[in-house]
Short mmCIF file of C-alpha atoms and ligand atoms in Angstrom, two decimals:
data_model
loop_
_atom_site.label_atom_id
_atom_site.label_comp_id
_atom_site.label_asym_id
_atom_site.label_seq_id
_atom_site.Cartn_x
_atom_site.Cartn_y
_atom_site.Cartn_z
CA UNK A 252 24.17 13.50 77.02
CA UNK A 253 25.47 16.09 73.46
CA UNK A 254 25.04 14.92 69.93
CA UNK A 255 27.80 16.50 68.80
CA UNK A 256 31.25 15.81 65.94
CA UNK A 257 33.78 15.94 68.71
CA UNK A 258 32.74 14.19 71.38
CA UNK A 259 31.02 11.73 70.07
CA UNK A 260 35.03 11.67 68.46
CA UNK A 261 36.65 11.70 72.30
CA UNK A 262 34.32 8.97 73.16
CA UNK A 263 35.08 5.40 73.45
CA UNK A 264 34.86 3.99 69.55
CA UNK A 265 32.94 1.26 71.51
CA UNK A 266 33.08 -1.57 69.68
CA UNK A 267 36.71 -3.13 69.24
CA UNK A 268 38.63 -2.06 65.88
CA UNK A 269 40.10 -5.66 64.32
CA UNK A 270 36.26 -6.62 63.41
CA UNK A 271 36.26 -8.73 60.63
CA UNK A 272 32.48 -6.86 58.75
CA UNK A 273 33.46 -6.49 54.94
CA UNK A 274 34.86 -2.96 53.74
CA UNK A 275 31.85 -0.58 52.75
CA UNK A 276 29.75 -2.63 55.69
CA UNK A 277 26.63 -0.33 57.15
CA UNK A 278 26.89 -1.43 60.26
CA UNK A 279 29.23 -1.28 62.46
CA UNK A 280 28.62 2.64 62.21
CA UNK A 281 25.29 1.99 63.70
CA UNK A 282 26.80 -0.53 66.75
CA UNK A 283 29.15 2.40 67.30
CA UNK A 284 26.45 5.14 67.46
CA UNK A 285 24.00 2.60 69.96
CA UNK A 286 27.49 2.18 71.87
CA UNK A 287 28.36 5.69 72.13
CA UNK A 288 24.74 7.00 72.53
CA UNK A 289 23.70 5.05 75.54
CA UNK A 290 23.87 7.40 78.98
CA UNK A 291 23.48 3.13 81.08
CA UNK A 292 24.73 0.46 80.96
CA UNK A 293 24.32 -2.09 77.70
CA UNK A 294 22.84 -5.65 77.59
CA UNK A 295 23.28 -7.19 73.55
CA UNK A 296 21.27 -9.86 72.82
CA UNK A 297 22.24 -11.04 69.43
CA UNK A 298 20.60 -12.99 65.97
CA UNK A 299 22.72 -15.24 63.79
CA UNK A 300 24.02 -13.54 61.54
CA UNK A 301 26.71 -11.05 60.25
CA UNK A 302 27.19 -8.78 63.09
CA UNK A 303 27.02 -11.55 65.52
CA UNK A 304 29.50 -13.70 63.18
CA UNK A 305 31.89 -10.96 62.84
CA UNK A 306 31.81 -8.97 65.89
CA UNK A 307 32.49 -13.08 67.74
CA UNK A 308 35.21 -15.26 66.50
CA UNK A 309 35.29 -17.50 69.04
CA UNK A 310 37.94 -16.75 71.56
CA UNK A 311 36.95 -13.41 70.64
CA UNK A 312 34.78 -10.70 70.89
CA UNK A 313 34.95 -6.91 69.70
CA UNK A 314 31.58 -5.94 72.48
CA UNK A 315 33.34 -3.74 75.50
CA UNK A 316 30.00 -5.11 77.75
CA UNK A 317 27.78 -8.16 77.58
CA UNK A 318 27.31 -10.43 74.54
CA UNK A 319 24.67 -13.12 74.62
CA UNK A 320 24.39 -15.17 71.99
CA UNK A 321 20.80 -16.50 70.91
CA UNK A 322 19.41 -18.05 67.81
CA UNK A 323 18.07 -16.74 65.01
CA UNK A 324 13.93 -16.70 66.10
CA UNK A 325 14.17 -16.00 69.48
CA UNK A 326 16.36 -12.14 70.22
CA UNK A 327 13.08 -11.00 71.79
CA UNK A 328 12.66 -13.66 73.51
CA UNK A 329 16.00 -13.99 74.76
CA UNK A 330 16.50 -9.66 75.34
CA UNK A 331 12.63 -10.46 78.01
CA UNK A 332 14.56 -13.25 80.98
CA UNK A 333 17.19 -11.33 80.92
CA UNK A 334 15.77 -7.79 81.09
CA UNK A 335 12.80 -9.90 84.24
CA UNK A 336 16.39 -11.45 85.52
CA UNK A 337 18.29 -7.79 86.07
CA UNK A 338 14.48 -6.48 87.36
CA UNK A 339 15.16 -9.71 89.91
CA UNK A 340 18.74 -9.43 90.56
CA UNK A 341 18.39 -5.56 91.48
CA UNK A 342 15.37 -5.95 93.70
CA UNK A 343 17.55 -8.29 95.81
CA UNK A 344 19.93 -6.05 95.70
CA UNK A 345 23.26 -7.94 93.46
CA UNK A 346 22.46 -4.57 90.76
CA UNK A 347 22.90 -1.33 91.24
CA UNK A 348 22.07 0.35 87.79
CA UNK A 349 19.30 -1.29 85.71
CA UNK A 350 20.57 -1.97 82.19
CA UNK A 351 19.01 -1.06 79.24
CA UNK A 352 19.00 -4.19 77.33
CA UNK A 353 19.11 -4.27 73.15
CA UNK A 354 18.16 -7.38 71.42
CA UNK A 355 20.44 -5.98 67.56
CA UNK A 356 18.91 -8.90 64.63
CA UNK A 357 18.98 -8.47 60.64
CA UNK A 358 16.06 -8.20 58.66
CA UNK A 359 16.45 -11.99 58.37
CA UNK A 360 15.92 -12.90 61.96
CA UNK A 361 13.60 -9.59 62.20
CA UNK A 362 11.31 -9.25 59.83
CA UNK A 363 11.39 -13.54 58.84
CA UNK A 364 12.13 -16.09 61.73
CA UNK A 365 12.31 -14.08 64.80
CA UNK A 366 8.43 -11.68 64.23
CA UNK A 367 7.02 -14.33 66.25
CA UNK A 368 8.78 -13.46 69.80
CA UNK A 369 9.27 -10.28 68.47
CA UNK A 370 5.87 -9.73 68.90
CA UNK A 371 5.25 -11.17 71.73
CA UNK A 372 8.03 -9.08 73.53
CA UNK A 373 6.05 -6.24 72.51
CA UNK A 374 2.00 -7.24 73.30
CA UNK A 375 3.82 -8.46 76.50
CA UNK A 376 5.98 -4.75 76.92
CA UNK A 377 8.85 -6.07 78.21
CA UNK A 378 11.32 -3.03 78.28
CA UNK A 379 14.03 -3.46 75.99
CA UNK A 380 15.24 -1.94 73.47
CA UNK A 381 15.14 -3.86 69.12
CA UNK A 382 16.80 -2.37 66.71
CA UNK A 383 16.85 -4.04 63.16
CA UNK A 384 20.18 -3.55 60.57
CA UNK A 385 18.69 -3.96 57.52
CA UNK A 386 20.39 -4.61 55.25
CA UNK A 387 17.38 -6.25 52.99
CA UNK A 388 18.57 -9.61 53.25
CA UNK A 389 20.17 -12.81 54.05
CA UNK A 390 23.81 -11.88 53.58
CA UNK A 391 25.33 -14.57 56.57
CA UNK A 392 24.50 -17.41 54.33
CA UNK A 393 25.05 -16.21 50.97
CA UNK A 394 22.80 -13.44 49.50
CA UNK A 395 19.55 -14.96 49.52
CA UNK A 396 16.42 -12.03 49.92
CA UNK A 397 14.58 -12.08 52.51
CA UNK A 398 11.44 -10.17 53.46
CA UNK A 399 12.51 -6.37 53.89
CA UNK A 400 14.89 -7.59 50.24
CA UNK A 401 12.75 -4.30 47.96
CA UNK A 402 11.28 -5.63 44.55
CA UNK A 403 13.77 -6.35 41.72
CA UNK A 404 16.28 -6.93 43.91
CA UNK A 405 18.57 -9.63 42.13
CA UNK A 406 19.45 -12.60 44.75
CA UNK A 407 21.13 -16.03 44.31
CA UNK A 408 17.17 -17.08 45.46
CA UNK A 409 15.47 -14.32 43.25
CA UNK A 410 17.73 -13.88 39.89
CA UNK A 411 17.54 -12.83 37.02
CA UNK A 412 16.46 -14.15 33.28
CA UNK A 413 14.06 -14.92 31.13
CA UNK A 414 10.62 -15.03 33.31
CA UNK A 415 12.05 -12.76 36.27
CA UNK A 416 13.98 -9.45 37.09
CA UNK A 417 14.68 -10.05 40.35
CA UNK A 418 12.38 -10.12 43.08
CA UNK A 419 8.60 -10.01 41.78
CA UNK A 420 7.69 -8.83 45.31
CA UNK A 421 7.89 -5.35 47.31
CA UNK A 422 9.20 -5.51 50.84
CA UNK A 423 7.04 -5.84 53.59
CA UNK A 424 7.02 -2.83 55.78
CA UNK A 425 8.12 -3.61 59.53
CA UNK A 426 8.08 -0.06 61.28
CA UNK A 427 4.43 -0.59 60.01
CA UNK A 428 3.79 -3.70 62.36
CA UNK A 429 5.98 -2.66 65.86
CA UNK A 430 4.17 0.62 65.02
CA UNK A 431 0.78 -1.53 64.74
CA UNK A 432 2.05 -3.30 68.37
CA UNK A 433 1.31 0.55 70.59
CA UNK A 434 4.79 0.57 71.03
CA UNK A 435 5.76 3.96 73.27
CA UNK A 436 8.60 4.42 70.69
CA UNK A 437 9.22 3.42 67.33
CA UNK A 438 11.30 4.74 63.93
CA UNK A 439 13.27 4.23 61.03
CA UNK A 440 16.15 5.47 60.36
CA UNK A 441 19.98 4.96 58.33
CA UNK A 442 23.64 5.54 58.89
CA UNK A 443 23.97 8.66 56.63
CA UNK A 444 22.33 10.58 59.37
CA UNK A 445 24.26 10.25 62.80
CA UNK A 446 23.03 13.13 64.15
CA UNK A 447 19.07 11.77 63.05
CA UNK A 448 20.03 8.27 64.06
CA UNK A 449 21.38 9.24 67.24
CA UNK A 450 18.17 11.06 68.97
CA UNK A 451 16.23 8.23 67.68
CA UNK A 452 18.42 5.71 69.50
CA UNK A 453 18.70 8.34 72.62
CA UNK A 454 14.85 8.34 73.08
CA UNK A 455 14.45 5.27 72.02
CA UNK A 456 17.19 3.94 74.63
CA UNK A 457 15.63 6.08 77.09
CA UNK A 458 12.09 5.50 76.79
CA UNK A 459 11.06 2.57 79.35
CA UNK A 460 8.32 -0.42 77.34
CA UNK A 461 9.90 -1.60 74.17
CA UNK A 462 11.81 0.46 71.68
CA UNK A 463 12.55 -0.22 67.72
CA UNK A 464 14.41 1.19 65.94
CA UNK A 465 14.73 -0.25 61.84
CA UNK A 466 18.06 1.26 60.75
CA UNK A 467 19.61 1.06 56.87
CA UNK A 468 22.55 -0.41 56.44
CA UNK A 469 24.41 -1.17 52.67
CA UNK A 470 25.98 -4.33 52.42
CA UNK A 471 28.68 -3.67 50.54
CA UNK A 472 28.41 -7.65 48.40
CA UNK A 473 24.39 -7.92 48.67
CA UNK A 474 23.98 -4.77 47.24
CA UNK A 475 27.23 -4.83 44.81
CA UNK A 476 28.88 -0.56 45.15
CA UNK A 477 31.91 0.69 45.74
CA UNK A 478 33.12 -0.15 49.49
CA UNK A 479 33.76 4.23 49.34
CA UNK A 480 29.57 4.84 48.33
CA UNK A 481 28.10 2.83 51.70
CA UNK A 482 27.31 6.37 53.35
CA UNK A 483 26.68 7.84 49.98
CA UNK A 484 24.09 5.25 48.98
CA UNK A 485 22.64 4.84 52.17
CA UNK A 486 22.27 8.88 51.63
CA UNK A 487 20.76 8.54 47.98
CA UNK A 488 17.90 5.97 49.71
CA UNK A 489 16.99 8.88 51.94
CA UNK A 490 17.39 11.42 49.77
CA UNK A 491 14.48 9.51 46.82
CA UNK A 492 12.60 8.64 49.62
CA UNK A 493 12.98 5.22 48.80
CA UNK A 494 13.70 4.89 52.90
CA UNK A 495 11.72 7.76 54.80
CA UNK A 496 13.22 8.83 58.25
CA UNK A 497 10.38 8.89 60.36
CA UNK A 498 9.33 7.80 64.44
CA UNK A 499 6.11 7.31 66.17
CA UNK A 500 6.22 8.65 70.07
CA UNK A 501 3.90 7.38 71.94
CA UNK A 502 1.20 7.13 69.25
CA UNK A 503 2.10 10.16 66.82
CA UNK A 504 3.76 9.76 63.71
CA UNK A 505 5.90 12.06 63.02
CA UNK A 506 8.69 12.82 59.52
CA UNK A 507 12.03 13.60 61.08
CA UNK A 508 14.03 14.27 57.88
CA UNK A 509 12.66 15.78 54.43
CA UNK A 510 14.66 15.99 51.44
CA UNK A 511 15.00 19.48 49.65
CA UNK A 512 14.48 17.74 45.77
CA UNK A 513 12.10 15.05 44.52
CA UNK A 514 14.83 12.87 42.95
CA UNK A 515 14.23 9.89 41.76
CA UNK A 516 14.77 6.60 42.56
CA UNK A 517 17.17 5.60 39.75
CA UNK A 518 19.97 7.33 41.41
CA UNK A 519 19.55 5.36 44.19
CA UNK A 520 19.15 2.11 42.15
CA UNK A 521 21.41 2.84 39.32
CA UNK A 522 23.92 2.92 42.74
CA UNK A 523 24.70 -0.68 42.62
CA UNK A 524 24.85 -3.93 40.95
CA UNK A 525 21.96 -5.68 42.78
CA UNK A 526 19.06 -3.32 40.00
CA UNK A 527 21.32 -2.94 37.17
CA UNK A 528 19.05 -4.78 35.01
CA UNK A 529 16.17 -2.85 35.88
CA UNK A 530 17.65 0.48 34.60
CA UNK A 531 17.11 0.65 31.43
CA UNK A 532 13.28 -0.90 31.81
CA UNK A 533 10.73 2.02 32.36
CA UNK A 534 7.89 0.17 32.76
CA UNK A 535 9.57 -1.19 35.90
CA UNK A 536 11.50 1.75 36.57
CA UNK A 537 7.69 3.80 36.76
CA UNK A 538 6.28 1.08 39.00
CA UNK A 539 8.67 1.12 41.42
CA UNK A 540 9.07 4.39 41.53
CA UNK A 541 4.87 4.81 42.06
CA UNK A 542 5.49 1.79 44.51
CA UNK A 543 7.61 4.71 46.57
CA UNK A 544 5.61 7.40 45.89
CA UNK A 545 2.37 5.82 47.72
CA UNK A 546 4.80 5.06 50.29
CA UNK A 547 5.89 8.27 51.08
CA UNK A 548 1.85 9.63 50.53
CA UNK A 549 0.40 7.56 52.85
CA UNK A 550 3.76 8.35 55.28
CA UNK A 551 3.36 12.26 54.81
CA UNK A 552 -1.30 11.62 55.81
CA UNK A 553 0.71 9.45 58.39
CA UNK A 554 2.36 12.94 59.90
CA UNK A 555 -0.71 15.06 59.04
CA UNK A 556 -2.83 12.68 60.88
C1 TPP B 11 15.61 -21.20 62.31
C2 TPP B 11 17.33 -20.81 61.46
N1 TPP B 11 17.00 -20.88 60.23
C3 TPP B 11 18.44 -20.72 59.67
C4 TPP B 11 19.17 -20.91 59.92
C5 TPP B 11 20.74 -20.42 59.18
N2 TPP B 11 21.10 -18.27 58.99
C6 TPP B 11 22.53 -18.28 59.35
S1 TPP B 11 22.31 -16.76 59.05
C7 TPP B 11 21.16 -16.67 58.24
C8 TPP B 11 21.03 -15.47 57.26
C9 TPP B 11 20.90 -14.39 58.03
O1 TPP B 11 20.13 -12.68 58.35
P1 TPP B 11 19.74 -11.70 58.38
O2 TPP B 11 18.84 -12.04 59.74
O3 TPP B 11 19.14 -10.60 57.62
O4 TPP B 11 20.67 -11.61 58.88
P2 TPP B 11 22.47 -10.86 58.14
O5 TPP B 11 23.40 -11.40 57.67
O6 TPP B 11 22.09 -10.47 56.55
O7 TPP B 11 23.42 -9.83 58.76
C10 TPP B 11 20.54 -17.52 58.26
C11 TPP B 11 19.33 -17.85 57.10
C12 TPP B 11 19.98 -20.19 61.54
N3 TPP B 11 21.13 -20.02 61.08
N4 TPP B 11 18.55 -20.58 62.06
#
């Protein structure tokens, strides 16, 4: 299936208009791309979080495909059960085409609470795609920190004051953790780079076995930016190398977009209120920059190997 803008714009929008995501929210773009790029029927399993809440306010649903809500901690386990059921139904002649099962969770549901069930499904080799829509916090319950929240960010549980400048710890590297399970296709993407995201979705959907996509989807109230700057912020995350775009395809690491210039991390931080308290602190800025540089160098080394 081709991936050009004209074709995409003529395809069904997928997610119905009238979902209740905030203005300036990142994940509706991701969900539309997922639904537009899939060549096979999908069954979606959705962990608790903003996406589930805003797209399925009873008795309405914005989803054009079979969709199941499940508890926070077991999206991947539920997906494994749905996948096994689909195979059994097909074996009995009650299903013509095997659907692709897609589990979707926020970073809280993926990095923290759902990690054990995700790890189990990866280890069992379940044939499914897991998509983490990563807004770097527990946004649905009022902006608490998650292990995906970057160091220095202000959240309600990592406040800014005399004793602490936002979150003390750096974010967990979930993409590497999944890659370490040996899943056949693992990638990091951003809603700002739609072509790259679309290709990764297509690859992940077409690969047998467990596949994983970690997609940066900014959150307007949590990150505190003007809604119309959604795409520019996601783009700046990539340009500053804060959010590298890469894939691990059957163990081969490849950076899929290399920014032409070394844009300082500050350019990403200053677009958002959650980092406002850091902008005059040269020492903290240098620390955060060196964390980004070290991560990028490690990624480059893996891609060269
Ligand atoms: C086991 C469990 N713990 C806590 C909650 C309360 N809860 C509902 S949504 C949510 C935050 C979800 O965060 P994330 O997965 O990052 O998704 P987002 O809200 O950012 O979309 C929490 C803590 C819950 N439903 N179940």
